[in-house]
Amino acid sequence: MTSLPETTQRKMGLVIDLDTCVGCHACVVSCKGWNTENYGAPLSDQDPYGADPSGTFLNRIHSYEVQPDQGAAQLIHFPKSCLHCEDAPCVTVCPTGASYKRVEDGIVLVNETDCIGCGLCAWACPYGAREMDAAEGVMKKCTLCVDRIYNENLPEVDRVPACVRTCPSGARHFGDLGDPDSDVSKLVAERGGMDLMPEQGTKPVNKYLPPRPKDQMDRPAATAPKPDGQIDVLAPFLKPVAEEPKGFIGWLDKALEKL
Amino acid sequence: MHPAPSVIIFTTLSGLGFGLLFWLGLGMPAVTGWVAFAFFAIAYALAVGGLLASTFHLGHPERAIKAFTQWRTSWLSREAWASVAALVIMGLYALGLVFFDARWSVLGWIGAGLSLVTVYSTAMIYGQLKTVPRWQSPLTPALLLAISVSGGALLAGQVTAALILLPIAAVVQVIWWVRGDTALQTSGTDMGSATGLGGIGRVRAFEAPHTGNNYLLKEFVHVVGRKHALKLRGIALVLGYAAPVVLLLLPFGHLLALLAVAAHLAGIAASRWLFFAEAEHVVGLYYGKR
C-alpha cells in the first residue's frame, strides 16, 4: 500500500560526512557490485565499453566548488543516494503499490514484480535517488542493503550497507536515526547534521555533516599566532624563501623593468 | 523534463477526447442515431487512443492493470479509475442515443462529470509534483481543463461556447507561462539548499558523478526543446487559440471547421511540448543545470 506509515519503529539511515569524504567513488563501485548480484534485477549498463556508456547506479558522487565571499574556494565531494525520507513523495505517487516504506525500519523499497516502470516516482523524488533500469524497465533505488544488514550468513562486521563497509575514509555511518542515543544520532547532534532541500518537506532520514573550515592557507601572515593563541610551528619553514629577487636575477629583474 | 512523444500525444488527444465527451454528455449537440455514432466514435478514438499511447512509455505495460490499486494516494491510479468509469458510463449513454433513440440524461451528466474528473486527475499527476515548481500550481489543472473543454466545444460544434472558452483558455495559458517562468526561483530550492552548502558560499558544480549521460539527465534535464520556446509559444497561441476563433467567425463550412480543429490540435501539441520541455526538475540543480 502506498500510504505512508504514521511512524516507523526505527529510522535506519546513513550519515554522510562531507568533511571527510575524499571523492574516491569506492562506495559507488561497492554499491554497484553488491546490488547488481543480490536484491532484485541487476544494475545494467548500456554500451559499457563503447563511445557512449551509461548505466544504473544507486549511489553517485558529485563534486562541488564552494566559493565564500572572502577566502579560498573549497572543494566538497558529495555522495548522494536515497535518503529514505519519512514523508517520501516517491511512495505516495506510485499507482501500483510497488513502492513502499517499511514500518519496522523505515526503509523505502520497490517490489519489482509490481513495478510497471511508469517513472512517476523518479519524477516525484527531488534528489534523483531513483533510476529506471534501461534493460529491465523497472525502477531501481538504494535498499540500504536490506539483504546485508539483517543477513546472519555474513560476519557481523559486514552487516552494514556495502557503501559504509567499503568507505576508506570513514565518511559514511549507518544506524538508527530514530534513537537519540545511537552513535549516528549523537554524531548528527554534535556536528550539526543537515537535511538536503528541507523546503521540499520530504523529511529525509539520511543526514549530511557539513564540512569544517579548511586550514587558512591564504592567511595574510602565516607566521602570526592563530586567533586561538596557538603558534603554527611549521609556519617559519613554509615562509616564502625569497620575497625580493637578489643578485643577478635581482639585477635582471630591475633592468627589464626599466626597459 | 524530457518531452516524450507518447506522453504529449496522450495528454493532447485524450484531453480533447474527454472534452468532446463532456459536451456530448450534456446533450450539446443533441444528436441521435448515426450522427451520434460518428461523434462518439471520434471521442472514443481520441480518448482511448491517447490512453493507449500513454502505455507505450511504461517499462512493463503488461502489468498496467495493477495501476488501479492505489487510488487512495496516487493521482495516476485515480486517473485510471476515472477514465474507465467515464468511458463505461458514456458508452452506455451512447448505446441509448445510437440504437434506441433514447436520451438517458442522468447517465450523460454523470459521464460529463467523470470526463472532467479524468482530465483533472491527469493534470494533478503533474500539478502535485513539488519537484517541478513550474507545474506545482492550481493553474495546471485549470489550464488542462480549459484546453479540454474549449477544444471539446470546438469539436462538438458548439460555436458560441467555443468562441467564449477559447479566449479564456488562451488567457489561462499566458498566465500559466508567465507564472511558470519565475516558479523555480521563487520555490526556494537552489543549489545551496540542494547541497546544504549554500551557507558557506556560492555553490558551483565542479565535477558530475560520471563522464557519460545517465537516466536522470535524459529524463529531467532537457534543454534542447527550450531553445525556441518563445517562437513555439507564439505558434501555440496563434494555432491553438487565435486561428480557431477566426475560422469560427467566418461563414460556416465543414472545411473551415475541420481546419479550425486541425489548427487547434497542432497549437495544443506545441503548447504541450513546451509544458514538458520547459519544465525544470529540481534534480537538475545537483548537476548545476536546470
Coordinates of N, CA, C and O in Angstrom, one line a residue, chain B residues 8-88:
Chain B
I8 N 3.1 13.4 -24.8 CA 2.5 14.5 -25.4 C 1.2 14.1 -26.2 O 0.2 14.8 -26.1
I9 N 1.4 13.0 -27.0 CA 0.2 12.5 -27.7 C -0.9 12.2 -26.8 O -2.1 12.5 -27.0
F10 N -0.6 11.5 -25.7 CA -1.6 11.0 -24.8 C -2.4 12.2 -24.2 O -3.6 12.3 -24.3
T11 N -1.7 13.2 -23.6 CA -2.4 14.3 -22.9 C -3.1 15.1 -23.9 O -4.2 15.6 -23.6
T12 N -2.6 15.3 -25.1 CA -3.2 16.2 -26.1 C -4.5 15.5 -26.6 O -5.6 16.1 -26.6
L13 N -4.4 14.3 -27.1 CA -5.5 13.6 -27.7 C -6.6 13.2 -26.6 O -7.8 13.5 -26.8
S14 N -6.2 12.7 -25.5 CA -7.2 12.2 -24.6 C -7.9 13.4 -23.9 O -9.1 13.4 -23.6
G15 N -7.1 14.5 -23.8 CA -7.8 15.8 -23.2 C -8.9 16.2 -24.2 O -10.0 16.6 -23.7
L16 N -8.6 16.2 -25.5 CA -9.6 16.6 -26.4 C -10.8 15.7 -26.5 O -11.9 16.1 -26.5
G17 N -10.4 14.4 -26.4 CA -11.5 13.3 -26.4 C -12.4 13.5 -25.3 O -13.7 13.4 -25.4
F18 N -11.9 13.6 -24.1 CA -12.8 13.7 -22.9 C -13.5 15.1 -22.9 O -14.6 15.2 -22.4
G19 N -12.9 16.1 -23.5 CA -13.6 17.4 -23.7 C -14.8 17.2 -24.5 O -15.9 17.7 -24.2
L20 N -14.7 16.4 -25.6 CA -15.8 16.2 -26.5 C -16.9 15.3 -25.8 O -18.1 15.6 -25.9
L21 N -16.4 14.3 -25.0 CA -17.4 13.5 -24.3 C -18.2 14.4 -23.3 O -19.4 14.1 -23.0
F22 N -17.5 15.4 -22.7 CA -18.2 16.3 -21.8 C -19.4 16.9 -22.4 O -20.5 16.9 -21.9
W23 N -19.2 17.5 -23.6 CA -20.2 18.2 -24.3 C -21.3 17.2 -24.8 O -22.5 17.5 -24.7
L24 N -20.9 16.0 -25.3 CA -21.9 15.0 -25.7 C -22.7 14.6 -24.5 O -23.9 14.4 -24.7
G25 N -22.1 14.5 -23.3 CA -22.9 14.1 -22.1 C -23.9 15.1 -21.8 O -25.0 14.8 -21.2
L26 N -23.6 16.4 -22.0 CA -24.6 17.4 -21.7 C -25.7 17.5 -22.8 O -26.6 18.4 -22.7
G27 N -25.5 16.7 -23.8 CA -26.5 16.8 -24.9 C -26.3 18.0 -25.9 O -27.2 18.5 -26.4
M28 N -25.1 18.4 -26.0 CA -24.8 19.5 -26.9 C -23.6 19.0 -27.8 O -22.5 18.9 -27.3
P29 N -23.9 18.7 -29.0 CA -25.2 18.7 -29.7 C -26.1 17.6 -29.4 O -25.6 16.5 -29.0
A30 N -27.4 17.8 -29.5 CA -28.4 16.7 -29.2 C -28.5 15.8 -30.4 O -29.5 15.9 -31.1
V31 N -27.6 14.9 -30.5 CA -27.6 14.0 -31.7 C -28.1 12.6 -31.3 O -28.0 12.2 -30.2
T32 N -28.6 11.9 -32.3 CA -29.0 10.5 -32.1 C -28.7 9.8 -33.4 O -28.3 10.3 -34.4
G33 N -28.8 8.4 -33.3 CA -28.6 7.6 -34.4 C -27.2 7.6 -35.0 O -26.2 7.7 -34.2
W34 N -27.0 7.6 -36.3 CA -25.7 7.5 -36.9 C -24.9 8.8 -36.7 O -23.6 8.7 -36.6
V35 N -25.5 9.9 -36.6 CA -24.7 11.1 -36.3 C -24.1 11.0 -34.9 O -22.9 11.4 -34.7
A36 N -24.9 10.5 -33.9 CA -24.3 10.3 -32.6 C -23.2 9.3 -32.6 O -22.2 9.5 -32.0
F37 N -23.4 8.3 -33.4 CA -22.4 7.2 -33.5 C -21.0 7.9 -34.0 O -20.0 7.6 -33.5
A38 N -21.1 8.7 -35.0 CA -19.9 9.4 -35.6 C -19.2 10.2 -34.5 O -18.0 10.1 -34.3
F39 N -20.1 11.0 -33.8 CA -19.5 11.9 -32.7 C -18.8 11.0 -31.6 O -17.7 11.3 -31.2
F40 N -19.5 10.0 -31.2 CA -18.9 9.1 -30.1 C -17.7 8.4 -30.6 O -16.7 8.2 -29.8
A41 N -17.7 8.0 -31.9 CA -16.5 7.3 -32.4 C -15.3 8.2 -32.4 O -14.2 7.7 -32.0
I42 N -15.5 9.4 -32.8 CA -14.3 10.4 -32.7 C -13.9 10.6 -31.3 O -12.7 10.5 -31.0
A43 N -14.8 10.8 -30.4 CA -14.4 11.0 -29.0 C -13.7 9.8 -28.4 O -12.7 10.0 -27.7
Y44 N -14.2 8.6 -28.7 CA -13.6 7.4 -28.1 C -12.2 7.2 -28.8 O -11.2 6.7 -28.1
A45 N -12.1 7.4 -30.1 CA -10.8 7.2 -30.8 C -9.8 8.1 -30.1 O -8.6 7.7 -29.9
L46 N -10.1 9.4 -29.8 CA -9.2 10.3 -29.2 C -8.8 9.9 -27.8 O -7.7 9.8 -27.4
A47 N -9.9 9.6 -27.0 CA -9.7 9.3 -25.6 C -8.9 8.0 -25.4 O -7.9 7.9 -24.7
V48 N -9.4 7.0 -26.1 CA -8.8 5.6 -25.9 C -7.4 5.6 -26.6 O -6.5 5.0 -26.0
G49 N -7.3 6.3 -27.8 CA -6.1 6.3 -28.5 C -5.0 7.0 -27.6 O -3.9 6.5 -27.5
G50 N -5.4 8.0 -26.9 CA -4.5 8.7 -26.0 C -4.1 7.8 -24.9 O -2.9 7.8 -24.5
L51 N -5.0 7.2 -24.3 CA -4.7 6.3 -23.1 C -3.8 5.2 -23.6 O -2.9 4.8 -22.8
L52 N -4.0 4.6 -24.8 CA -3.1 3.5 -25.3 C -1.7 4.1 -25.5 O -0.8 3.4 -25.1
A53 N -1.6 5.3 -26.1 CA -0.3 5.9 -26.3 C 0.4 6.0 -25.0 O 1.7 5.8 -24.9
S54 N -0.3 6.3 -23.9 CA 0.4 6.5 -22.6 C 1.0 5.2 -22.1 O 1.9 5.3 -21.3
T55 N 0.5 4.1 -22.5 CA 1.2 2.8 -22.1 C 2.5 2.5 -22.8 O 3.3 1.7 -22.3
F56 N 2.7 3.3 -23.9 CA 4.0 3.0 -24.6 C 5.2 3.4 -23.9 O 6.3 2.9 -24.1
H57 N 5.1 4.3 -22.9 CA 6.3 4.7 -22.2 C 6.5 3.9 -20.9 O 7.4 4.2 -20.1
L58 N 5.6 2.9 -20.7 CA 5.8 2.1 -19.5 C 6.9 1.0 -19.7 O 7.1 0.5 -20.8
G59 N 7.6 0.7 -18.6 CA 8.6 -0.3 -18.7 C 8.0 -1.7 -18.8 O 8.5 -2.6 -19.5
H60 N 6.8 -1.9 -18.2 CA 6.1 -3.1 -18.2 C 4.6 -2.9 -18.4 O 3.8 -3.0 -17.5
P61 N 4.2 -2.6 -19.7 CA 2.8 -2.4 -20.0 C 1.9 -3.6 -19.6 O 0.7 -3.4 -19.3
E62 N 2.5 -4.8 -19.6 CA 1.6 -6.0 -19.3 C 1.1 -6.0 -17.9 O 0.2 -6.7 -17.6
R63 N 1.7 -5.2 -17.0 CA 1.3 -5.1 -15.6 C 0.4 -3.9 -15.4 O 0.1 -3.6 -14.2
A64 N 0.0 -3.2 -16.5 CA -0.7 -1.9 -16.3 C -2.0 -2.0 -15.4 O -2.3 -1.1 -14.7
I65 N -2.6 -3.2 -15.4 CA -3.8 -3.4 -14.6 C -3.6 -3.1 -13.1 O -4.5 -2.7 -12.4
K66 N -2.3 -3.3 -12.7 CA -2.0 -3.0 -11.3 C -2.1 -1.6 -10.9 O -2.2 -1.2 -9.7
A67 N -2.1 -0.7 -11.9 CA -2.2 0.7 -11.6 C -3.6 1.1 -11.1 O -3.8 2.3 -10.7
F68 N -4.5 0.2 -11.0 CA -5.9 0.5 -10.4 C -5.9 0.4 -8.9 O -6.9 0.7 -8.3
T69 N -4.8 -0.1 -8.3 CA -4.9 -0.5 -6.9 C -4.7 0.7 -5.9 O -5.2 0.6 -4.8
Q70 N -3.9 1.7 -6.3 CA -3.5 2.7 -5.2 C -4.3 4.0 -5.3 O -3.7 5.1 -5.1
W71 N -5.6 4.0 -5.6 CA -6.3 5.2 -5.7 C -6.3 6.1 -4.5 O -6.6 7.2 -4.5
R72 N -6.0 5.5 -3.3 CA -6.1 6.3 -2.1 C -5.0 7.4 -2.1 O -5.3 8.4 -1.5
T73 N -3.9 7.1 -2.7 CA -2.8 8.2 -2.6 C -2.4 8.6 -4.0 O -1.8 9.7 -4.1
S74 N -2.5 7.8 -5.1 CA -1.9 8.1 -6.3 C -2.8 8.7 -7.3 O -3.9 8.1 -7.7
W75 N -2.5 9.9 -7.9 CA -3.3 10.6 -8.9 C -3.3 9.7 -10.2 O -4.3 9.7 -10.9
L76 N -2.2 9.0 -10.4 CA -2.2 8.2 -11.6 C -3.2 7.1 -11.6 O -3.9 6.7 -12.5
S77 N -3.3 6.5 -10.4 CA -4.3 5.4 -10.1 C -5.7 6.0 -10.2 O -6.6 5.4 -10.8
R78 N -5.9 7.2 -9.7 CA -7.2 7.8 -9.7 C -7.6 8.1 -11.2 O -8.8 8.0 -11.6
E79 N -6.6 8.5 -12.0 CA -6.9 8.8 -13.4 C -7.3 7.5 -14.1 O -8.2 7.6 -14.9
A80 N -6.7 6.4 -13.8 CA -7.1 5.1 -14.4 C -8.5 4.8 -14.1 O -9.3 4.5 -15.0
W81 N -8.9 5.0 -12.8 CA -10.3 4.7 -12.4 C -11.3 5.7 -13.1 O -12.3 5.3 -13.7
A82 N -11.0 7.0 -13.1 CA -11.9 8.0 -13.6 C -12.0 7.8 -15.1 O -13.2 7.9 -15.6
S83 N -11.0 7.5 -15.8 CA -11.1 7.3 -17.3 C -11.9 6.1 -17.6 O -12.8 6.2 -18.5
V84 N -11.7 5.0 -16.9 CA -12.5 3.8 -17.2 C -14.0 4.0 -16.9 O -14.9 3.7 -17.7
A85 N -14.2 4.7 -15.7 CA -15.6 5.0 -15.3 C -16.3 5.9 -16.4 O -17.4 5.6 -16.8
A86 N -15.6 6.9 -16.8 CA -16.1 7.9 -17.8 C -16.5 7.1 -19.1 O -17.5 7.3 -19.7
L87 N -15.5 6.3 -19.5 CA -15.7 5.6 -20.8 C -16.9 4.6 -20.7 O -17.6 4.5 -21.7
V88 N -17.0 3.9 -19.6 CA -18.1 2.9 -19.5 C -19.5 3.6 -19.4 O -20.4 3.3 -20.1

